[in-house]
PDB file of C-alpha atoms in Angstrom:
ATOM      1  CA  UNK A   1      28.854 -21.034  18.513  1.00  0.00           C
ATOM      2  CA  UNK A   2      28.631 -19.841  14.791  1.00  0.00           C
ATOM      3  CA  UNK A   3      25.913 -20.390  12.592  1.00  0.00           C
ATOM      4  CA  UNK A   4      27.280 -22.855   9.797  1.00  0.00           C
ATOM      5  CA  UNK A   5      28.530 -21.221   6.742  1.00  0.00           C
ATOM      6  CA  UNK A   6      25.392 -22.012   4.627  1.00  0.00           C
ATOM      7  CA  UNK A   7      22.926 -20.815   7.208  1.00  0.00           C
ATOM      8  CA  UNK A   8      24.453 -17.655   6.831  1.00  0.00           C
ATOM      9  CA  UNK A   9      24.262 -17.571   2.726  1.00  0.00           C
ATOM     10  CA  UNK A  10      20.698 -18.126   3.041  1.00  0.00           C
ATOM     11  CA  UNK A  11      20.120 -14.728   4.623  1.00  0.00           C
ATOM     12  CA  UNK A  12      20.003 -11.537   2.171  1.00  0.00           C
ATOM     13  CA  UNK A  13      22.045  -8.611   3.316  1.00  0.00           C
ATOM     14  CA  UNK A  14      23.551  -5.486   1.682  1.00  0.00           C
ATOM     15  CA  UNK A  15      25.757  -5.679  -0.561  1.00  0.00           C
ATOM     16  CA  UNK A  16      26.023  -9.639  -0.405  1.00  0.00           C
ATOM     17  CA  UNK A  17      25.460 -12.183  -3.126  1.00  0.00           C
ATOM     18  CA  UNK A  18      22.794 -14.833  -3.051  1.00  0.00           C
ATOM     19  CA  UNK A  19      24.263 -17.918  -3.425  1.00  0.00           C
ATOM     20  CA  UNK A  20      21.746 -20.407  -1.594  1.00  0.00           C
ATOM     21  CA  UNK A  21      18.355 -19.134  -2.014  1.00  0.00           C
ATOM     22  CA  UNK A  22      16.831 -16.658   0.123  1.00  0.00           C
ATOM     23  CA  UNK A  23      15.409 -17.658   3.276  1.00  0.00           C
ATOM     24  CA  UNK A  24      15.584 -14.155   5.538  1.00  0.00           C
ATOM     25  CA  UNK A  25      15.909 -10.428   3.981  1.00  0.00           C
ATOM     26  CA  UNK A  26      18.799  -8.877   6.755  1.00  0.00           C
ATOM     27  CA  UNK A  27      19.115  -5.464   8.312  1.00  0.00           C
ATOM     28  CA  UNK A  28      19.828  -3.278   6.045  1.00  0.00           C
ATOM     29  CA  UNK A  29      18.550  -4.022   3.399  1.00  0.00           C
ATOM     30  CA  UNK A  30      16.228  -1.386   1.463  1.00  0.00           C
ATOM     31  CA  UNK A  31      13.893  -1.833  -1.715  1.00  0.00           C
ATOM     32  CA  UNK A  32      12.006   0.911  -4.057  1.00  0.00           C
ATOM     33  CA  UNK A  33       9.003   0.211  -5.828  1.00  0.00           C
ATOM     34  CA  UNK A  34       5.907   0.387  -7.702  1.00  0.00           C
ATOM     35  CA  UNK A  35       2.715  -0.751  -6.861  1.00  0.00           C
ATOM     36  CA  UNK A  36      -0.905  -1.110  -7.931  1.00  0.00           C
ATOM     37  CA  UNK A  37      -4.758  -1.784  -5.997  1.00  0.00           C
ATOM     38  CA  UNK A  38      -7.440  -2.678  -7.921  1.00  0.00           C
ATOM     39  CA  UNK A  39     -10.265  -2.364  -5.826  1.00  0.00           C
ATOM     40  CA  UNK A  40     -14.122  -2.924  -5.581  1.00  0.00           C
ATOM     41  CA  UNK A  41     -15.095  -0.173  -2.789  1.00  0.00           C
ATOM     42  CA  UNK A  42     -18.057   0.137  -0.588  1.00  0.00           C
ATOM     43  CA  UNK A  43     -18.955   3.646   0.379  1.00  0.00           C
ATOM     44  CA  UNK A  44     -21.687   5.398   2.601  1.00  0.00           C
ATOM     45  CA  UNK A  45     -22.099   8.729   3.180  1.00  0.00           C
ATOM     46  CA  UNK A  46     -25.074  10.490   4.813  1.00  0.00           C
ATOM     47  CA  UNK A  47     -26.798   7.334   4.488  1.00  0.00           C
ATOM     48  CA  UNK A  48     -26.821   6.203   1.056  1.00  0.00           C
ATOM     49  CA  UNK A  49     -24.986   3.487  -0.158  1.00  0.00           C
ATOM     50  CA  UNK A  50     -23.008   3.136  -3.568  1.00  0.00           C
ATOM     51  CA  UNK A  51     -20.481   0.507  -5.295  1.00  0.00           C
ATOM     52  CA  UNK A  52     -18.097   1.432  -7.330  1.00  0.00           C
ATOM     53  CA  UNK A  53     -14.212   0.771  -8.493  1.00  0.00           C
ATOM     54  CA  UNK A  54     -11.214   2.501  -7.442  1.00  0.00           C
ATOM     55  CA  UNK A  55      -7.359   2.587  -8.264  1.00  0.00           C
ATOM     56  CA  UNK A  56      -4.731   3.183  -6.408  1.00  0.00           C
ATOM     57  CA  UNK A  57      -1.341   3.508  -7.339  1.00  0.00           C
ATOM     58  CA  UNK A  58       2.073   4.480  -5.787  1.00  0.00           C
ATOM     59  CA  UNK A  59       5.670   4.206  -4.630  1.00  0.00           C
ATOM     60  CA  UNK A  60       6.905   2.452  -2.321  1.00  0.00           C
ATOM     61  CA  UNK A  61      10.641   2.959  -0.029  1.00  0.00           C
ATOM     62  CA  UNK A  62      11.096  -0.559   2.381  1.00  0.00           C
ATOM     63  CA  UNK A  63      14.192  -0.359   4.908  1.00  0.00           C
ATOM     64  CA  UNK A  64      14.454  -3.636   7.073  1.00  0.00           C
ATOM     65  CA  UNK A  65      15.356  -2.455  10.858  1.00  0.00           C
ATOM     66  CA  UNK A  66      15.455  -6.532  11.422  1.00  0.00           C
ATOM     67  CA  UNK A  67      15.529  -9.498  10.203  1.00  0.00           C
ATOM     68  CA  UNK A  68      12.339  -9.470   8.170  1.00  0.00           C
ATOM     69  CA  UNK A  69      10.819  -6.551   9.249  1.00  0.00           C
ATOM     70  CA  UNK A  70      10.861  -3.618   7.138  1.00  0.00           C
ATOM     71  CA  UNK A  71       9.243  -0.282   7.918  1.00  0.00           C
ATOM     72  CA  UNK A  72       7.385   0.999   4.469  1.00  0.00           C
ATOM     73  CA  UNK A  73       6.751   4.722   3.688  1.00  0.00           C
ATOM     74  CA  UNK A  74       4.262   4.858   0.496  1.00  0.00           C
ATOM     75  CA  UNK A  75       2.635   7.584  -1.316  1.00  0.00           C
ATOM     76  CA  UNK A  76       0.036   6.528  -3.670  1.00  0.00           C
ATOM     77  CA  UNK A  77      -2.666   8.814  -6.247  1.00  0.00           C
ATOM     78  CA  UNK A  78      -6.407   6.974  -5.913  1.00  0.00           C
ATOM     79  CA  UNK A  79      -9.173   7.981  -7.957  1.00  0.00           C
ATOM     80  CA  UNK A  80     -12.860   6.937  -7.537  1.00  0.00           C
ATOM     81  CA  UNK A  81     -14.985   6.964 -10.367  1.00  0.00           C
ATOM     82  CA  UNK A  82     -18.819   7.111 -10.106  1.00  0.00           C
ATOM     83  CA  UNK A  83     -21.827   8.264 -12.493  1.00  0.00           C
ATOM     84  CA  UNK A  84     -22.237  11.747 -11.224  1.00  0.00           C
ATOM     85  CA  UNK A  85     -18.465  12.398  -9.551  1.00  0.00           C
ATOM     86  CA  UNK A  86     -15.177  10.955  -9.456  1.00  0.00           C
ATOM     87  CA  UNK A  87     -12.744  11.596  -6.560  1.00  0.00           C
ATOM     88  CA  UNK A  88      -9.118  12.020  -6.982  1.00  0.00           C
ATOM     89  CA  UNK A  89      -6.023  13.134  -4.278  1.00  0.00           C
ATOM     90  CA  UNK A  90      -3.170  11.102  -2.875  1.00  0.00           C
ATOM     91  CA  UNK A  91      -2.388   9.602   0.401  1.00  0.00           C
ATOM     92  CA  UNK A  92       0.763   8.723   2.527  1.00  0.00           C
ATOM     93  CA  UNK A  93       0.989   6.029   4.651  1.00  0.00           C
ATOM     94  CA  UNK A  94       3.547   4.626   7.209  1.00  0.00           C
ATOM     95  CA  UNK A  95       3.732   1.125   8.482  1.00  0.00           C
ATOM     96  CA  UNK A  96       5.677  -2.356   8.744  1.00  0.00           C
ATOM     97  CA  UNK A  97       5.317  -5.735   7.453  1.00  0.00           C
ATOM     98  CA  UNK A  98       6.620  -8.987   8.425  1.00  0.00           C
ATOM     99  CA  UNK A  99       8.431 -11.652   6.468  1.00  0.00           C
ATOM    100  CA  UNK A 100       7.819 -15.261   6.955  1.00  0.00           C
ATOM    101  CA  UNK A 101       9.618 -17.836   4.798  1.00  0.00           C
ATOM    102  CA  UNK A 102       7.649 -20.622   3.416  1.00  0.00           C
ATOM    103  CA  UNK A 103      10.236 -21.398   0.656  1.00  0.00           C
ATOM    104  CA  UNK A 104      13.689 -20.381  -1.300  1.00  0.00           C
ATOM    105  CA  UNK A 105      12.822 -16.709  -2.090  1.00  0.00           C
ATOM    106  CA  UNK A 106       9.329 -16.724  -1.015  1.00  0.00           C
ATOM    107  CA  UNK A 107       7.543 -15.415   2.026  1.00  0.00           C
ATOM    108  CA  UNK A 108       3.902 -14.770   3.580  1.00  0.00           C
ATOM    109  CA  UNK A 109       3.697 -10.657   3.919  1.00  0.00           C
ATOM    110  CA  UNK A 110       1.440  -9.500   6.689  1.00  0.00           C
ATOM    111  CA  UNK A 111       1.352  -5.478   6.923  1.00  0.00           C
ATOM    112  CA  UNK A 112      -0.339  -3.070   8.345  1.00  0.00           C
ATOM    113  CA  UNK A 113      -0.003   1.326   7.903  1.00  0.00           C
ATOM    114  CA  UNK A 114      -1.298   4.639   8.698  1.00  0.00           C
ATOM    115  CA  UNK A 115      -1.511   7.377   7.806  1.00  0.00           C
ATOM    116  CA  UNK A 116      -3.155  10.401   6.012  1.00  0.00           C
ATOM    117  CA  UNK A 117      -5.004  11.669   2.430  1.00  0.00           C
ATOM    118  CA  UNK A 118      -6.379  14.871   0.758  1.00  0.00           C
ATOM    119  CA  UNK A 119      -8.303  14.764  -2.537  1.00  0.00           C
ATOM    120  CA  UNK A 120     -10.852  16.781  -4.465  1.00  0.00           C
ATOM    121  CA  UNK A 121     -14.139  15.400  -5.862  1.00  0.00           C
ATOM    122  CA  UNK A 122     -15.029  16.816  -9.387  1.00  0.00           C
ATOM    123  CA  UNK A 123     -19.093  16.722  -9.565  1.00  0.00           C
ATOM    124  CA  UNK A 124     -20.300  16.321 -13.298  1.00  0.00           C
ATOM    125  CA  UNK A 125     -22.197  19.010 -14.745  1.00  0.00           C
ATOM    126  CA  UNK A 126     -21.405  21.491 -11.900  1.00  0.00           C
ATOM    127  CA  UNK A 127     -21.733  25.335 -12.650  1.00  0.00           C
ATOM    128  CA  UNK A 128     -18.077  26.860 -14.169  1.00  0.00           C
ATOM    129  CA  UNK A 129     -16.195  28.472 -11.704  1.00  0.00           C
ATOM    130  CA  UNK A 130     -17.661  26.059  -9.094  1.00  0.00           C
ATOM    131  CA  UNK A 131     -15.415  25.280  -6.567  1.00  0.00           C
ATOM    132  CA  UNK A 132     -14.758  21.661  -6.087  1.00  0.00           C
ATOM    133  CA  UNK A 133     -15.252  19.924  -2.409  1.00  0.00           C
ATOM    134  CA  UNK A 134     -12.393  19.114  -0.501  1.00  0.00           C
ATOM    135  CA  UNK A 135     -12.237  15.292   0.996  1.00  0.00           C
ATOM    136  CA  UNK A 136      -9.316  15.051   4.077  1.00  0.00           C
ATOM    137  CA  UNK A 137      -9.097  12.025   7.027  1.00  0.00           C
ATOM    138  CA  UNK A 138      -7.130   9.322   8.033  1.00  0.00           C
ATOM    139  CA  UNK A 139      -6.346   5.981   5.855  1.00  0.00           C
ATOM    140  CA  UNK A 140      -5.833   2.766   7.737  1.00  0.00           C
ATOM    141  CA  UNK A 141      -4.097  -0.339   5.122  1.00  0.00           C
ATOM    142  CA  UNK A 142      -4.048  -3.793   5.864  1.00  0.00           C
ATOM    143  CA  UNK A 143      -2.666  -6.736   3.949  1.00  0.00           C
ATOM    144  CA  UNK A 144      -1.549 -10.093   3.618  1.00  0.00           C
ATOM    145  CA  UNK A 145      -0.427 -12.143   0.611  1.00  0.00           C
ATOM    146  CA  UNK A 146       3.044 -13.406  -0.717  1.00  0.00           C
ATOM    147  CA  UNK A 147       6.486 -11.796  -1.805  1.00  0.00           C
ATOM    148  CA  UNK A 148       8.828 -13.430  -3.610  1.00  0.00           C
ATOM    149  CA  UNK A 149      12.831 -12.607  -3.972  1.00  0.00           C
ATOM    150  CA  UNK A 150      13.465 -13.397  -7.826  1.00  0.00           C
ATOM    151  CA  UNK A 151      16.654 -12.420  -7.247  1.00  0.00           C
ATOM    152  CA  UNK A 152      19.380 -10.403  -5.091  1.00  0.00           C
ATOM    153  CA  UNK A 153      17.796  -7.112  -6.603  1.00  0.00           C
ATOM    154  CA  UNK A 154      14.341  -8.251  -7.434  1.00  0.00           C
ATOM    155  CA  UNK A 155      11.108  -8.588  -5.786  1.00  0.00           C
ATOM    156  CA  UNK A 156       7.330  -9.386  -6.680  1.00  0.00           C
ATOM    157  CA  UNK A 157       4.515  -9.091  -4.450  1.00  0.00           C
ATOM    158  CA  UNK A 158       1.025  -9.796  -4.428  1.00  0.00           C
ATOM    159  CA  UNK A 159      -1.346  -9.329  -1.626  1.00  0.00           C
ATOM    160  CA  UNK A 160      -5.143  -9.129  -0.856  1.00  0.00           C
ATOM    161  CA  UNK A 161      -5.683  -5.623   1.229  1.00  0.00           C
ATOM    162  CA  UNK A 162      -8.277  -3.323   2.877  1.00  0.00           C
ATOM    163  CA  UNK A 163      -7.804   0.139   2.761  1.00  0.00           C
ATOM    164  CA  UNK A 164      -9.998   2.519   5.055  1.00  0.00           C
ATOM    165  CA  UNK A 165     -10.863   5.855   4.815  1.00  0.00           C
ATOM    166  CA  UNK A 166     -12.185   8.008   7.812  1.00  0.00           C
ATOM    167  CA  UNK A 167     -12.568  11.376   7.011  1.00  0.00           C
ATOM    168  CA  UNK A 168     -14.994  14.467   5.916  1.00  0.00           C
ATOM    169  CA  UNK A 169     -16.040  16.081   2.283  1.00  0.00           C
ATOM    170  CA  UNK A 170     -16.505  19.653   1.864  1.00  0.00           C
ATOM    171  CA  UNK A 171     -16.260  22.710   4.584  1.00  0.00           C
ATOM    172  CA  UNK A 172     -18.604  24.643   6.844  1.00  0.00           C
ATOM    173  CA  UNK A 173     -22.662  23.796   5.987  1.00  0.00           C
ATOM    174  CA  UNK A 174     -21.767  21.263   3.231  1.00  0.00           C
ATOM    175  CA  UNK A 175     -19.573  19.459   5.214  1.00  0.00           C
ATOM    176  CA  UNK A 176     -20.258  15.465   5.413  1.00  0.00           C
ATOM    177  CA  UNK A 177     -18.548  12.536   7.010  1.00  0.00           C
ATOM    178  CA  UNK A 178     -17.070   9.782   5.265  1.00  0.00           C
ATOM    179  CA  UNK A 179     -16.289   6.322   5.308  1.00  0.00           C
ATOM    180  CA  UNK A 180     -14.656   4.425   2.579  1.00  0.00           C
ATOM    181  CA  UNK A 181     -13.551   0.922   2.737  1.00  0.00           C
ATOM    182  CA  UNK A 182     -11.721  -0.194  -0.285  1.00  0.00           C
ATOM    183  CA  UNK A 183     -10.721  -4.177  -0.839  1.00  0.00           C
ATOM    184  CA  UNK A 184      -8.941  -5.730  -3.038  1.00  0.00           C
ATOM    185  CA  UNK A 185      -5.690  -7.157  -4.978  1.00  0.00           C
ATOM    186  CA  UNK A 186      -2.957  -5.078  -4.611  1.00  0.00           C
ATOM    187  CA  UNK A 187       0.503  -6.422  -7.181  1.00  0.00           C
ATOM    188  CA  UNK A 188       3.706  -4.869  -7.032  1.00  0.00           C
ATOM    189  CA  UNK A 189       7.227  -4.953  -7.854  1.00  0.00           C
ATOM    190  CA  UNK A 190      10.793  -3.741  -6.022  1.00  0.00           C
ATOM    191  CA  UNK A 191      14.172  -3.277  -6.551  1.00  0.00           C
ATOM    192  CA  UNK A 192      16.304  -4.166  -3.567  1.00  0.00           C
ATOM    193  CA  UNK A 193      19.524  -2.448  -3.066  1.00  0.00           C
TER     194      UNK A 193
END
């Protein structure tokens, strides 16, 4: 039996036009976009404990392999700012999120990614010529918040997140573990093609 005609209109696919509202993003379609986490982060390495903010911002590639489920490839630059150092690199992450409609155009957005980062830290007030440490590990994200389909080619999201960090700083003797847990708000915007 076929689905009735309006049914079908409420589902966005490639090359389509949205003429009912948008109740299900289709196979196919794919979005590119910016995004932005503005975090408070928790850190502790070799036992000492510091607050401090952090920013993370990227790009963002979303192909739906179903029915609202997209796999997400993102590569994002963080930096860390502290007193005495600030930490900078970038991080890529792979992972999928889940559409659930709760309204014309707008849907909860669970997600969850993977994946790996490399940055430097720059230590205030360090000797010239000075080297700076290394920082390399895994990054774990996890999310859930709201999109919303504006339109046919437009998206807004906003979503509270966790980002972890599991990793080490520096080489050989010098060498320390870290763990960074970042939360917070994390707003973006797509085009959908």
């Amino acid at each position: 039996m076929a689905a009735p005609l309006s049914a079908l209109a409420d589902v966005l696919v490639p090359n389509a036009p949205d003429t009912n509202g948008i109740r299900a993003i289709g196979k196919g379609i794919k979005e590119i976009g910016a995004e932005s986490l503005l975090v408070l982060n928790y850190s502790n390495e070799n036992n000492t404990s510091s607050i401090r903010t952090t920013n993370i911002t990227g790009l963002s590639f979303r192909y739906f392999i179903l029915n609202n489920l997209n796999l997400a490839l993102n590569a994002s630059y963080f930096y860390k700012g502290v007193d005495a150092a600030a930490r900078q690199g970038g991080m890529v992450t792979l992972g999928g999120n889940y559409l659930i409609n709760i309204g014309r155009g707008l849907f909860l957005n669970p997600g969850l990614a993977g994946g790996g980062f490399y940055g430097k830290v720059s230590v205030k007030g360090a000797p010239s010529g000075t080297p700076a440490p290394t920082m390399v590990g895994g990054v774990a994200r996890a999310g859930f918040g709201l999109a919303f389909y504006a339109s046919p080619k437009f998206s807004l999201f906003a979503r509270p997140e966790a980002v972890l960090y599991v990793g080490k700083v520096g080489q050989g003797p010098t060498e320390s573990s870290l763990l960074n847990v970042d939360g917070g708000f994390n707003v973006g915007m797509n085009y959908v093609f």
